[in-house]
């Protein structure tokens, strides 16, 4: 459970990192107390507090899976009317850079997929919690393993198993293609290998296995409430949507071709 | 102290006008809007909600007044919700309303009655029953018997040496003979002493202002207070001569460096000062970084590629904190 914040927990230092990014009325700070650092998010509106509520639920779900008890809670959350404040322990680590595409990030994506397979449970209904922004920008790697941060789009029983990991794969692919219409042989090889890693032991079920990119795009479009303001601002906040229909069919065919082999 | 006691003091000491605003006999005027424009806006308030009236009459001001980005710096005050606050030079309430939503009581003081009329409409519409407004000259501001926990001086200190009427559109870069008495610094210091005297022991001041030595001033950017180049970085006497030559009036909108501002605050009786670098400016901050930060993780805010490279070189590599564009100081009594 998230612990409440107390006034005696005053920081030694506070720094504004992000001010209402992507049109969300959420403020992000880095807070230092002694040797410890925390990521603090605050909001003073009903909409912003709704986002932080989701983030707190996401963190709670994740830490129960990733850092099971007796590990102490890594987050603290306090809400008073429309005012909310969430603090999560600051995690130092390396990140991939999604703009570089699949090849240079293949090792990070591989680790992220393995982490996804370990943490995300499979269910009979094939509906699992959704991170909603499972991007290389939100995944940290350090000596203690892989850590997923930024749970603002969390949705319980949100989508089919594999959604977040596939989103990561396709977002990184799109960023690396930089407007090209066709995949390079290297991209095709990496895409097939990473997809296979995720699907190992029949992880993926149903349409998301047969037409993964098409299914991901359709899912986002039919669940716009999960992403809200991001979709209102511009499509490129969810770059997966920018694949054309022809590219989508091509990519799904490439993946299916390999799976069938 | 309770907010009720401060409110009682206001009721006992000052006359309340028909708009429900306390008046302390002020005749000064300072506004981004000319008097005629303000009159039109106030007239529109009679039939429309404040934001809609603003959108119709002065659409460029909507973001300036309502943007949620404006309040990001208030987190530095570590508010508990129990504070009584005074917002000096509150104008249309860019910080007054967010502060009222987070604390027990806010007294907004401004010398332009029309700005307070607009703010009064906003407080009524947003259900902020914990705000009182006082029209007073900030230079001869009353010392209150009931003290506040928090004072806000947001983009105000540099204007303290001015008096009379300042219609900003007619003032910026326009020649106009004006006479002033005394040193700008003395006026600013006296004002800060009064601000401090209105705070409880242990109270906090949030002061935001442009940095005198902001790097873009060295590159010939115009001083946002008078539209002149290089006045902020020149020695005061030379800046005065330049202003007299170009605008026919002395240079009085003094800005300060980090060190100078800290010294001024200590001289005004504050016991400690924490300074912060602000990017791109204090009004719409995207980054607020403690002055003591080593800037190793400094990440330039988006802007042109050239500006990002320059800021990276100045702050992340060379760590020239004193060139930051704006300053926020949190001073304690």
Tab-separated table of C-alpha atoms in Angstrom, chain A residues 7 9-11 13-21 25 27 29 37 40 42 44 80 82-83 85, chain B residues 68-69 71-73 75-76 78 80-81 101-102 204 276 284-290 292-293 297:
chain	number	residue	atom	x	y	z
A	7	UNK	CA	4.794	17.375	6.809
A	9	UNK	CA	9.038	14.726	5.427
A	10	UNK	CA	10.042	18.157	4.100
A	11	UNK	CA	12.614	17.979	1.326
A	13	UNK	CA	15.893	20.361	-2.164
A	14	UNK	CA	13.193	20.519	-4.803
A	15	UNK	CA	13.505	20.905	-8.549
A	16	UNK	CA	10.870	21.313	-11.259
A	17	UNK	CA	11.416	18.707	-13.988
A	18	UNK	CA	8.242	19.029	-16.006
A	19	UNK	CA	5.423	21.541	-16.052
A	20	UNK	CA	2.055	20.275	-17.317
A	21	UNK	CA	3.657	18.170	-20.058
A	25	UNK	CA	-2.220	19.525	-15.312
A	27	UNK	CA	3.661	18.983	-12.140
A	29	UNK	CA	9.555	17.515	-9.368
A	37	UNK	CA	15.826	11.203	-4.079
A	40	UNK	CA	7.133	13.930	-6.931
A	42	UNK	CA	1.353	16.939	-7.902
A	44	UNK	CA	-4.574	20.617	-8.137
A	80	UNK	CA	-7.235	15.920	-0.447
A	82	UNK	CA	-8.806	17.786	-5.969
A	83	UNK	CA	-5.267	18.145	-4.599
A	85	UNK	CA	0.670	14.423	-4.384
B	68	UNK	CA	-1.767	26.260	-15.072
B	69	UNK	CA	1.959	26.472	-15.789
B	71	UNK	CA	1.748	28.068	-10.471
B	72	UNK	CA	4.482	25.415	-10.768
B	73	UNK	CA	6.893	27.382	-8.532
B	75	UNK	CA	5.613	23.891	-4.715
B	76	UNK	CA	8.884	25.404	-3.462
B	78	UNK	CA	5.982	23.342	0.742
B	80	UNK	CA	0.580	22.618	4.353
B	81	UNK	CA	-2.856	24.099	3.594
B	101	UNK	CA	-7.060	26.792	-3.543
B	102	UNK	CA	-4.168	25.430	-1.489
B	204	UNK	CA	8.391	32.598	3.794
B	276	UNK	CA	16.613	28.858	-7.887
B	284	UNK	CA	5.985	29.966	-17.370
B	285	UNK	CA	8.764	27.890	-15.837
B	286	UNK	CA	9.649	24.576	-17.424
B	287	UNK	CA	12.685	23.952	-15.241
B	288	UNK	CA	13.336	25.283	-11.754
B	289	UNK	CA	16.737	24.225	-10.460
B	290	UNK	CA	18.264	24.976	-7.034
B	292	UNK	CA	23.288	24.677	-5.355
B	293	UNK	CA	22.554	21.998	-7.973
B	297	UNK	CA	21.679	16.453	-15.320
